[in-house]
Amino acid sequence: MRILLLGGTTEAASLVRLLAERPDFDVTLSLAGRTAAPQALPARTRIGGFGGAAGLAAYLRDHGIAALIDATHPFARVISRNAALASRDAGVPLLAVRRPAWAREPGDDWREVDSMAEAVPALGDRPRRVFLTVGRLELAAFAAAPQHRYLVRTIEPVGAALPGLDVTAIEARGPFGAADEDALMRRHGVELLVTKNSGGAATYGKIAAARALSVPVVIVRQPVLPDVPRVAHARDALAWLEAHRATDRGV
């Protein structure tokens, strides 16, 4: 059974490892290519886009794909939309692996916004030490708030995203535990955290640390994604694939 897995998340990596143990599944992992050195995984891997929904539908047809799995980041709106359209046009069943968003807990001081553009004014006018964990491609928005001192953590180098600003850059790949995040925020005197509500356990440590340190959080809500069949975990996705394989065989 040929599967196209749109990946880039911990859930996608977990599913790849599960499928690697199953010779009855032939999986191709597709990555957007925004990370220069992606995590090595036991699957045939392609890098780059498809040319929109039409290009993805053509790929599904041309490669005899029997199932499409969207295990992309919760904020990857374009590819999730294209996956839904391509699934319909090519007649290929689609499953989304979507982690639940983080929920506010007692002690959390959150300011929820709908976009990175809304996050910038939420920082306020008073200069602060701001911890940005929003991804390299979202950093440019904060050039509009040069009064702050920024601690920026990304996988790839920041480059010239915040020219002329007071920036301390850290290159690191998660997961990040709460104790390490607490120590990092104390060491750099963080007064405000800005992040996306990505959900999942791998990067929740910063939320727990902010709660413990009474650090306010500006958090971007997850976008509305296409209404398609979905599960939260890799093992549930494997069960869905097994059910579809059984159906295809008439079991």
PDB file of C-alpha atoms in Angstrom:
ATOM      1  CA  MET A   1       0.000   0.000   0.000  1.00  0.00           C
ATOM      2  CA  ARG A   2       1.613   3.244  -1.151  1.00  0.00           C
ATOM      3  CA  ILE A   3       1.384   6.131   1.313  1.00  0.00           C
ATOM      4  CA  LEU A   4       2.390   9.771   0.981  1.00  0.00           C
ATOM      5  CA  LEU A   5       3.165  11.260   4.381  1.00  0.00           C
ATOM      6  CA  LEU A   6       3.360  15.046   4.606  1.00  0.00           C
ATOM      7  CA  GLY A   7       5.706  15.462   7.548  1.00  0.00           C
ATOM      8  CA  GLY A   8       7.982  17.691   9.544  1.00  0.00           C
ATOM      9  CA  THR A   9       6.583  17.022  13.030  1.00  0.00           C
ATOM     10  CA  THR A  10       7.308  14.624  15.875  1.00  0.00           C
ATOM     11  CA  GLU A  11       4.059  12.821  15.041  1.00  0.00           C
ATOM     12  CA  ALA A  12       5.219  12.299  11.451  1.00  0.00           C
ATOM     13  CA  ALA A  13       8.576  10.966  12.651  1.00  0.00           C
ATOM     14  CA  SER A  14       6.836   8.537  15.013  1.00  0.00           C
ATOM     15  CA  LEU A  15       4.594   7.278  12.213  1.00  0.00           C
ATOM     16  CA  VAL A  16       7.559   6.811   9.871  1.00  0.00           C
ATOM     17  CA  ARG A  17       9.266   4.629  12.489  1.00  0.00           C
ATOM     18  CA  LEU A  18       6.127   2.538  12.930  1.00  0.00           C
ATOM     19  CA  LEU A  19       5.710   2.089   9.184  1.00  0.00           C
ATOM     20  CA  ALA A  20       9.383   1.169   8.756  1.00  0.00           C
ATOM     21  CA  GLU A  21       8.605  -2.065  10.604  1.00  0.00           C
ATOM     22  CA  ARG A  22       5.769  -2.908   8.203  1.00  0.00           C
ATOM     23  CA  PRO A  23       6.810  -4.205   4.759  1.00  0.00           C
ATOM     24  CA  ASP A  24       3.153  -4.139   3.689  1.00  0.00           C
ATOM     25  CA  PHE A  25       3.306  -0.321   3.614  1.00  0.00           C
ATOM     26  CA  ASP A  26       5.416   1.664   1.147  1.00  0.00           C
ATOM     27  CA  VAL A  27       5.792   5.195   2.513  1.00  0.00           C
ATOM     28  CA  THR A  28       7.232   8.336   0.982  1.00  0.00           C
ATOM     29  CA  LEU A  29       7.914  11.163   3.425  1.00  0.00           C
ATOM     30  CA  SER A  30       7.505  14.665   2.018  1.00  0.00           C
ATOM     31  CA  LEU A  31       9.202  17.640   3.692  1.00  0.00           C
ATOM     32  CA  ALA A  32       8.838  21.305   2.819  1.00  0.00           C
ATOM     33  CA  GLY A  33      12.595  21.880   2.794  1.00  0.00           C
ATOM     34  CA  ARG A  34      12.693  24.799   5.232  1.00  0.00           C
ATOM     35  CA  THR A  35      15.268  23.030   7.417  1.00  0.00           C
ATOM     36  CA  ALA A  36      18.716  22.539   5.912  1.00  0.00           C
ATOM     37  CA  ALA A  37      19.477  19.378   7.902  1.00  0.00           C
ATOM     38  CA  PRO A  38      16.211  17.549   8.620  1.00  0.00           C
ATOM     39  CA  GLN A  39      16.105  14.656  11.040  1.00  0.00           C
ATOM     40  CA  ALA A  40      17.199  11.390   9.434  1.00  0.00           C
ATOM     41  CA  LEU A  41      14.290   8.949   9.257  1.00  0.00           C
ATOM     42  CA  PRO A  42      13.919   5.431   7.801  1.00  0.00           C
ATOM     43  CA  ALA A  43      11.809   6.374   4.783  1.00  0.00           C
ATOM     44  CA  ARG A  44      12.150   7.440   1.175  1.00  0.00           C
ATOM     45  CA  THR A  45      12.146  11.244   1.407  1.00  0.00           C
ATOM     46  CA  ARG A  46      11.311  13.996  -1.048  1.00  0.00           C
ATOM     47  CA  ILE A  47      12.028  17.668  -0.406  1.00  0.00           C
ATOM     48  CA  GLY A  48      10.044  20.635  -1.703  1.00  0.00           C
ATOM     49  CA  GLY A  49       6.555  21.583  -2.780  1.00  0.00           C
ATOM     50  CA  PHE A  50       4.195  20.017  -5.298  1.00  0.00           C
ATOM     51  CA  GLY A  51       2.997  23.094  -7.153  1.00  0.00           C
ATOM     52  CA  GLY A  52      -0.200  23.686  -5.211  1.00  0.00           C
ATOM     53  CA  ALA A  53      -3.229  21.463  -4.814  1.00  0.00           C
ATOM     54  CA  ALA A  54      -3.311  20.545  -8.510  1.00  0.00           C
ATOM     55  CA  GLY A  55       0.329  19.454  -8.433  1.00  0.00           C
ATOM     56  CA  LEU A  56      -0.256  17.366  -5.313  1.00  0.00           C
ATOM     57  CA  ALA A  57      -3.299  15.699  -6.884  1.00  0.00           C
ATOM     58  CA  ALA A  58      -1.234  14.863  -9.961  1.00  0.00           C
ATOM     59  CA  TYR A  59       1.485  13.364  -7.757  1.00  0.00           C
ATOM     60  CA  LEU A  60      -1.073  11.186  -5.970  1.00  0.00           C
ATOM     61  CA  ARG A  61      -2.422   9.871  -9.262  1.00  0.00           C
ATOM     62  CA  ASP A  62       0.938   9.461 -11.015  1.00  0.00           C
ATOM     63  CA  HIS A  63       2.518   7.550  -8.126  1.00  0.00           C
ATOM     64  CA  GLY A  64      -0.442   5.312  -7.326  1.00  0.00           C
ATOM     65  CA  ILE A  65      -0.799   6.675  -3.801  1.00  0.00           C
ATOM     66  CA  ALA A  66      -3.498   4.806  -1.868  1.00  0.00           C
ATOM     67  CA  ALA A  67      -3.564   7.009   1.239  1.00  0.00           C
ATOM     68  CA  LEU A  68      -2.466  10.553   2.094  1.00  0.00           C
ATOM     69  CA  ILE A  69      -1.428  11.477   5.637  1.00  0.00           C
ATOM     70  CA  ASP A  70      -1.179  15.137   6.625  1.00  0.00           C
ATOM     71  CA  ALA A  71       1.131  15.213   9.651  1.00  0.00           C
ATOM     72  CA  THR A  72       2.383  18.743   9.090  1.00  0.00           C
ATOM     73  CA  HIS A  73       2.701  21.493  11.698  1.00  0.00           C
ATOM     74  CA  PRO A  74      -0.604  22.891  13.046  1.00  0.00           C
ATOM     75  CA  PHE A  75       0.306  26.263  11.504  1.00  0.00           C
ATOM     76  CA  ALA A  76       1.045  24.854   8.027  1.00  0.00           C
ATOM     77  CA  ARG A  77      -2.247  26.135   6.657  1.00  0.00           C
ATOM     78  CA  VAL A  78      -1.384  26.116   2.958  1.00  0.00           C
ATOM     79  CA  ILE A  79      -0.252  22.499   2.694  1.00  0.00           C
ATOM     80  CA  SER A  80      -3.172  21.285   4.823  1.00  0.00           C
ATOM     81  CA  ARG A  81      -5.595  23.106   2.545  1.00  0.00           C
ATOM     82  CA  ASN A  82      -3.849  21.723  -0.539  1.00  0.00           C
ATOM     83  CA  ALA A  83      -3.936  18.212   0.923  1.00  0.00           C
ATOM     84  CA  ALA A  84      -7.701  18.411   1.424  1.00  0.00           C
ATOM     85  CA  LEU A  85      -8.275  19.678  -2.131  1.00  0.00           C
ATOM     86  CA  ALA A  86      -5.889  17.152  -3.697  1.00  0.00           C
ATOM     87  CA  SER A  87      -7.431  14.260  -1.759  1.00  0.00           C
ATOM     88  CA  ARG A  88     -10.851  15.155  -3.105  1.00  0.00           C
ATOM     89  CA  ASP A  89      -9.675  15.707  -6.678  1.00  0.00           C
ATOM     90  CA  ALA A  90      -7.573  12.534  -6.865  1.00  0.00           C
ATOM     91  CA  GLY A  91     -10.022  10.370  -4.913  1.00  0.00           C
ATOM     92  CA  VAL A  92      -7.368   9.396  -2.371  1.00  0.00           C
ATOM     93  CA  PRO A  93      -8.416   9.053   1.291  1.00  0.00           C
ATOM     94  CA  LEU A  94      -6.854  11.620   3.631  1.00  0.00           C
ATOM     95  CA  LEU A  95      -6.131  11.494   7.346  1.00  0.00           C
ATOM     96  CA  ALA A  96      -4.773  14.421   9.361  1.00  0.00           C
ATOM     97  CA  VAL A  97      -2.586  13.787  12.410  1.00  0.00           C
ATOM     98  CA  ARG A  98      -3.272  16.868  14.500  1.00  0.00           C
ATOM     99  CA  ARG A  99      -2.093  17.328  18.054  1.00  0.00           C
ATOM    100  CA  PRO A 100      -4.524  19.121  20.410  1.00  0.00           C
ATOM    101  CA  ALA A 101      -3.737  22.737  21.232  1.00  0.00           C
ATOM    102  CA  TRP A 102      -2.404  23.556  24.678  1.00  0.00           C
ATOM    103  CA  ALA A 103      -5.068  24.572  27.173  1.00  0.00           C
ATOM    104  CA  ARG A 104      -4.673  27.379  29.670  1.00  0.00           C
ATOM    105  CA  GLU A 105      -4.029  26.127  33.205  1.00  0.00           C
ATOM    106  CA  PRO A 106      -4.238  27.868  36.595  1.00  0.00           C
ATOM    107  CA  GLY A 107      -1.284  30.234  36.897  1.00  0.00           C
ATOM    108  CA  ASP A 108      -0.927  30.830  33.149  1.00  0.00           C
ATOM    109  CA  ASP A 109      -0.836  34.509  32.149  1.00  0.00           C
ATOM    110  CA  TRP A 110      -1.747  34.357  28.478  1.00  0.00           C
ATOM    111  CA  ARG A 111      -2.602  37.000  25.924  1.00  0.00           C
ATOM    112  CA  GLU A 112      -4.074  35.045  23.001  1.00  0.00           C
ATOM    113  CA  VAL A 113      -3.877  36.526  19.492  1.00  0.00           C
ATOM    114  CA  ASP A 114      -4.773  35.278  16.032  1.00  0.00           C
ATOM    115  CA  SER A 115      -1.609  36.170  14.119  1.00  0.00           C
ATOM    116  CA  MET A 116       2.009  37.192  14.502  1.00  0.00           C
ATOM    117  CA  ALA A 117       1.050  40.685  13.366  1.00  0.00           C
ATOM    118  CA  GLU A 118      -1.250  40.914  16.397  1.00  0.00           C
ATOM    119  CA  ALA A 119       1.473  39.561  18.676  1.00  0.00           C
ATOM    120  CA  VAL A 120       3.805  42.517  18.036  1.00  0.00           C
ATOM    121  CA  PRO A 121       1.656  45.271  19.605  1.00  0.00           C
ATOM    122  CA  ALA A 122       0.791  42.888  22.446  1.00  0.00           C
ATOM    123  CA  LEU A 123       4.400  43.242  23.630  1.00  0.00           C
ATOM    124  CA  GLY A 124       3.607  46.761  24.809  1.00  0.00           C
ATOM    125  CA  ASP A 125       5.629  49.970  24.607  1.00  0.00           C
ATOM    126  CA  ARG A 126       7.797  49.444  27.698  1.00  0.00           C
ATOM    127  CA  PRO A 127      11.147  47.825  26.761  1.00  0.00           C
ATOM    128  CA  ARG A 128      11.299  44.191  27.839  1.00  0.00           C
ATOM    129  CA  ARG A 129      13.443  41.102  27.468  1.00  0.00           C
ATOM    130  CA  VAL A 130      11.341  39.031  25.064  1.00  0.00           C
ATOM    131  CA  PHE A 131      11.837  35.334  24.306  1.00  0.00           C
ATOM    132  CA  LEU A 132      10.743  34.558  20.736  1.00  0.00           C
ATOM    133  CA  THR A 133      10.060  30.913  19.825  1.00  0.00           C
ATOM    134  CA  VAL A 134       7.981  31.560  16.712  1.00  0.00           C
ATOM    135  CA  GLY A 135      10.124  30.123  13.913  1.00  0.00           C
ATOM    136  CA  ARG A 136      12.650  31.894  11.720  1.00  0.00           C
ATOM    137  CA  LEU A 137      10.157  32.858   9.015  1.00  0.00           C
ATOM    138  CA  GLU A 138       7.973  34.804  11.472  1.00  0.00           C
ATOM    139  CA  LEU A 139      10.719  36.936  13.020  1.00  0.00           C
ATOM    140  CA  ALA A 140      10.579  39.884  10.629  1.00  0.00           C
ATOM    141  CA  ALA A 141       7.290  41.088  12.150  1.00  0.00           C
ATOM    142  CA  PHE A 142       9.123  42.047  15.356  1.00  0.00           C
ATOM    143  CA  ALA A 143      11.326  44.581  13.580  1.00  0.00           C
ATOM    144  CA  ALA A 144       8.364  46.910  14.182  1.00  0.00           C
ATOM    145  CA  ALA A 145       9.081  46.782  17.935  1.00  0.00           C
ATOM    146  CA  PRO A 146      12.779  47.721  18.222  1.00  0.00           C
ATOM    147  CA  GLN A 147      12.496  48.901  21.828  1.00  0.00           C
ATOM    148  CA  HIS A 148      12.683  45.343  23.128  1.00  0.00           C
ATOM    149  CA  ARG A 149      15.693  43.083  23.683  1.00  0.00           C
ATOM    150  CA  TYR A 150      15.113  39.722  22.037  1.00  0.00           C
ATOM    151  CA  LEU A 151      16.186  36.201  22.899  1.00  0.00           C
ATOM    152  CA  VAL A 152      15.482  34.201  19.737  1.00  0.00           C
ATOM    153  CA  ARG A 153      15.593  30.418  19.430  1.00  0.00           C
ATOM    154  CA  THR A 154      15.399  28.801  16.001  1.00  0.00           C
ATOM    155  CA  ILE A 155      16.576  25.626  14.294  1.00  0.00           C
ATOM    156  CA  GLU A 156      18.131  27.533  11.393  1.00  0.00           C
ATOM    157  CA  PRO A 157      20.303  30.682  11.713  1.00  0.00           C
ATOM    158  CA  VAL A 158      18.335  33.894  12.222  1.00  0.00           C
ATOM    159  CA  GLY A 159      20.323  35.749   9.574  1.00  0.00           C
ATOM    160  CA  ALA A 160      19.182  39.308   8.896  1.00  0.00           C
ATOM    161  CA  ALA A 161      15.595  38.863  10.072  1.00  0.00           C
ATOM    162  CA  LEU A 162      15.949  41.509  12.818  1.00  0.00           C
ATOM    163  CA  PRO A 163      18.613  43.951  11.589  1.00  0.00           C
ATOM    164  CA  GLY A 164      19.839  46.572  14.026  1.00  0.00           C
ATOM    165  CA  LEU A 165      17.944  45.128  17.009  1.00  0.00           C
ATOM    166  CA  ASP A 166      19.306  43.810  20.286  1.00  0.00           C
ATOM    167  CA  VAL A 167      19.144  40.070  19.558  1.00  0.00           C
ATOM    168  CA  THR A 168      20.649  37.061  21.298  1.00  0.00           C
ATOM    169  CA  ALA A 169      20.237  34.069  18.991  1.00  0.00           C
ATOM    170  CA  ILE A 170      20.197  30.410  19.983  1.00  0.00           C
ATOM    171  CA  GLU A 171      20.144  27.575  17.443  1.00  0.00           C
ATOM    172  CA  ALA A 172      18.615  24.430  18.905  1.00  0.00           C
ATOM    173  CA  ARG A 173      16.197  21.651  18.056  1.00  0.00           C
ATOM    174  CA  GLY A 174      13.678  20.333  20.606  1.00  0.00           C
ATOM    175  CA  PRO A 175      12.388  18.661  22.621  1.00  0.00           C
ATOM    176  CA  PHE A 176      12.924  21.137  25.451  1.00  0.00           C
ATOM    177  CA  GLY A 177      12.121  20.107  29.019  1.00  0.00           C
ATOM    178  CA  ALA A 178      10.573  22.409  31.612  1.00  0.00           C
ATOM    179  CA  ALA A 179      13.648  22.439  33.857  1.00  0.00           C
ATOM    180  CA  ASP A 180      15.941  23.456  31.003  1.00  0.00           C
ATOM    181  CA  GLU A 181      13.493  26.121  29.850  1.00  0.00           C
ATOM    182  CA  ASP A 182      13.232  27.476  33.389  1.00  0.00           C
ATOM    183  CA  ALA A 183      17.027  27.727  33.637  1.00  0.00           C
ATOM    184  CA  LEU A 184      17.286  29.387  30.211  1.00  0.00           C
ATOM    185  CA  MET A 185      14.637  31.987  30.996  1.00  0.00           C
ATOM    186  CA  ARG A 186      16.210  32.779  34.364  1.00  0.00           C
ATOM    187  CA  ARG A 187      19.683  33.078  32.850  1.00  0.00           C
ATOM    188  CA  HIS A 188      18.548  35.562  30.217  1.00  0.00           C
ATOM    189  CA  GLY A 189      16.131  37.484  32.424  1.00  0.00           C
ATOM    190  CA  VAL A 190      13.124  36.761  30.206  1.00  0.00           C
ATOM    191  CA  GLU A 191      10.151  39.014  30.965  1.00  0.00           C
ATOM    192  CA  LEU A 192       7.796  37.919  28.195  1.00  0.00           C
ATOM    193  CA  LEU A 193       7.437  34.778  26.056  1.00  0.00           C
ATOM    194  CA  VAL A 194       6.030  34.822  22.518  1.00  0.00           C
ATOM    195  CA  THR A 195       5.091  31.511  20.927  1.00  0.00           C
ATOM    196  CA  LYS A 196       2.586  29.679  18.780  1.00  0.00           C
ATOM    197  CA  ASN A 197       0.092  27.310  20.357  1.00  0.00           C
ATOM    198  CA  SER A 198       1.675  24.337  18.626  1.00  0.00           C
ATOM    199  CA  GLY A 199       0.389  21.726  21.061  1.00  0.00           C
ATOM    200  CA  GLY A 200       2.214  18.511  21.879  1.00  0.00           C
ATOM    201  CA  ALA A 201       4.777  17.648  24.520  1.00  0.00           C
ATOM    202  CA  ALA A 202       8.044  18.428  22.718  1.00  0.00           C
ATOM    203  CA  THR A 203       7.934  22.196  23.277  1.00  0.00           C
ATOM    204  CA  TYR A 204       5.506  22.483  26.180  1.00  0.00           C
ATOM    205  CA  GLY A 205       8.389  22.999  28.608  1.00  0.00           C
ATOM    206  CA  LYS A 206       8.502  26.738  27.909  1.00  0.00           C
ATOM    207  CA  ILE A 207       4.810  27.061  28.819  1.00  0.00           C
ATOM    208  CA  ALA A 208       5.357  25.222  32.104  1.00  0.00           C
ATOM    209  CA  ALA A 209       8.456  27.314  32.850  1.00  0.00           C
ATOM    210  CA  ALA A 210       6.635  30.575  32.118  1.00  0.00           C
ATOM    211  CA  ARG A 211       3.875  29.518  34.508  1.00  0.00           C
ATOM    212  CA  ALA A 212       6.372  28.691  37.256  1.00  0.00           C
ATOM    213  CA  LEU A 213       8.231  31.985  36.774  1.00  0.00           C
ATOM    214  CA  SER A 214       5.047  34.111  36.402  1.00  0.00           C
ATOM    215  CA  VAL A 215       6.241  35.202  32.950  1.00  0.00           C
ATOM    216  CA  PRO A 216       3.404  36.477  30.707  1.00  0.00           C
ATOM    217  CA  VAL A 217       2.907  34.683  27.387  1.00  0.00           C
ATOM    218  CA  VAL A 218       1.716  36.109  24.076  1.00  0.00           C
ATOM    219  CA  ILE A 219       0.429  33.028  22.301  1.00  0.00           C
ATOM    220  CA  VAL A 220      -0.877  32.717  18.739  1.00  0.00           C
ATOM    221  CA  ARG A 221      -3.968  30.532  18.425  1.00  0.00           C
ATOM    222  CA  GLN A 222      -3.960  27.611  16.031  1.00  0.00           C
ATOM    223  CA  PRO A 223      -5.536  28.467  12.669  1.00  0.00           C
ATOM    224  CA  VAL A 224      -8.718  26.851  11.415  1.00  0.00           C
ATOM    225  CA  LEU A 225      -7.751  23.905   9.191  1.00  0.00           C
ATOM    226  CA  PRO A 226      -9.849  21.842   6.761  1.00  0.00           C
ATOM    227  CA  ASP A 227     -12.454  19.591   8.344  1.00  0.00           C
ATOM    228  CA  VAL A 228     -11.091  16.150   7.462  1.00  0.00           C
ATOM    229  CA  PRO A 229     -10.810  12.856   9.364  1.00  0.00           C
ATOM    230  CA  ARG A 230      -8.206  13.289  12.061  1.00  0.00           C
ATOM    231  CA  VAL A 231      -6.390  11.547  14.901  1.00  0.00           C
ATOM    232  CA  ALA A 232      -3.964  12.843  17.514  1.00  0.00           C
ATOM    233  CA  HIS A 233      -1.339  10.088  17.629  1.00  0.00           C
ATOM    234  CA  ALA A 234       0.842   8.091  15.254  1.00  0.00           C
ATOM    235  CA  ARG A 235      -0.509   4.736  16.458  1.00  0.00           C
ATOM    236  CA  ASP A 236      -4.042   5.861  15.669  1.00  0.00           C
ATOM    237  CA  ALA A 237      -2.889   6.803  12.173  1.00  0.00           C
ATOM    238  CA  LEU A 238      -1.382   3.339  11.754  1.00  0.00           C
ATOM    239  CA  ALA A 239      -4.681   1.759  12.806  1.00  0.00           C
ATOM    240  CA  TRP A 240      -6.484   3.913  10.203  1.00  0.00           C
ATOM    241  CA  LEU A 241      -4.059   2.766   7.516  1.00  0.00           C
ATOM    242  CA  GLU A 242      -4.524  -0.868   8.509  1.00  0.00           C
ATOM    243  CA  ALA A 243      -8.294  -0.468   8.243  1.00  0.00           C
ATOM    244  CA  HIS A 244      -7.994   1.038   4.760  1.00  0.00           C
ATOM    245  CA  ARG A 245      -5.606  -1.684   3.622  1.00  0.00           C
ATOM    246  CA  ALA A 246      -8.058  -4.329   4.828  1.00  0.00           C
ATOM    247  CA  THR A 247     -10.885  -2.603   2.972  1.00  0.00           C
ATOM    248  CA  ASP A 248      -8.852  -2.420  -0.234  1.00  0.00           C
ATOM    249  CA  ARG A 249      -8.173  -6.157   0.002  1.00  0.00           C
ATOM    250  CA  GLY A 250     -11.822  -6.909   0.680  1.00  0.00           C
ATOM    251  CA  VAL A 251     -11.061  -8.332   4.114  1.00  0.00           C
TER     252      VAL A 251
END
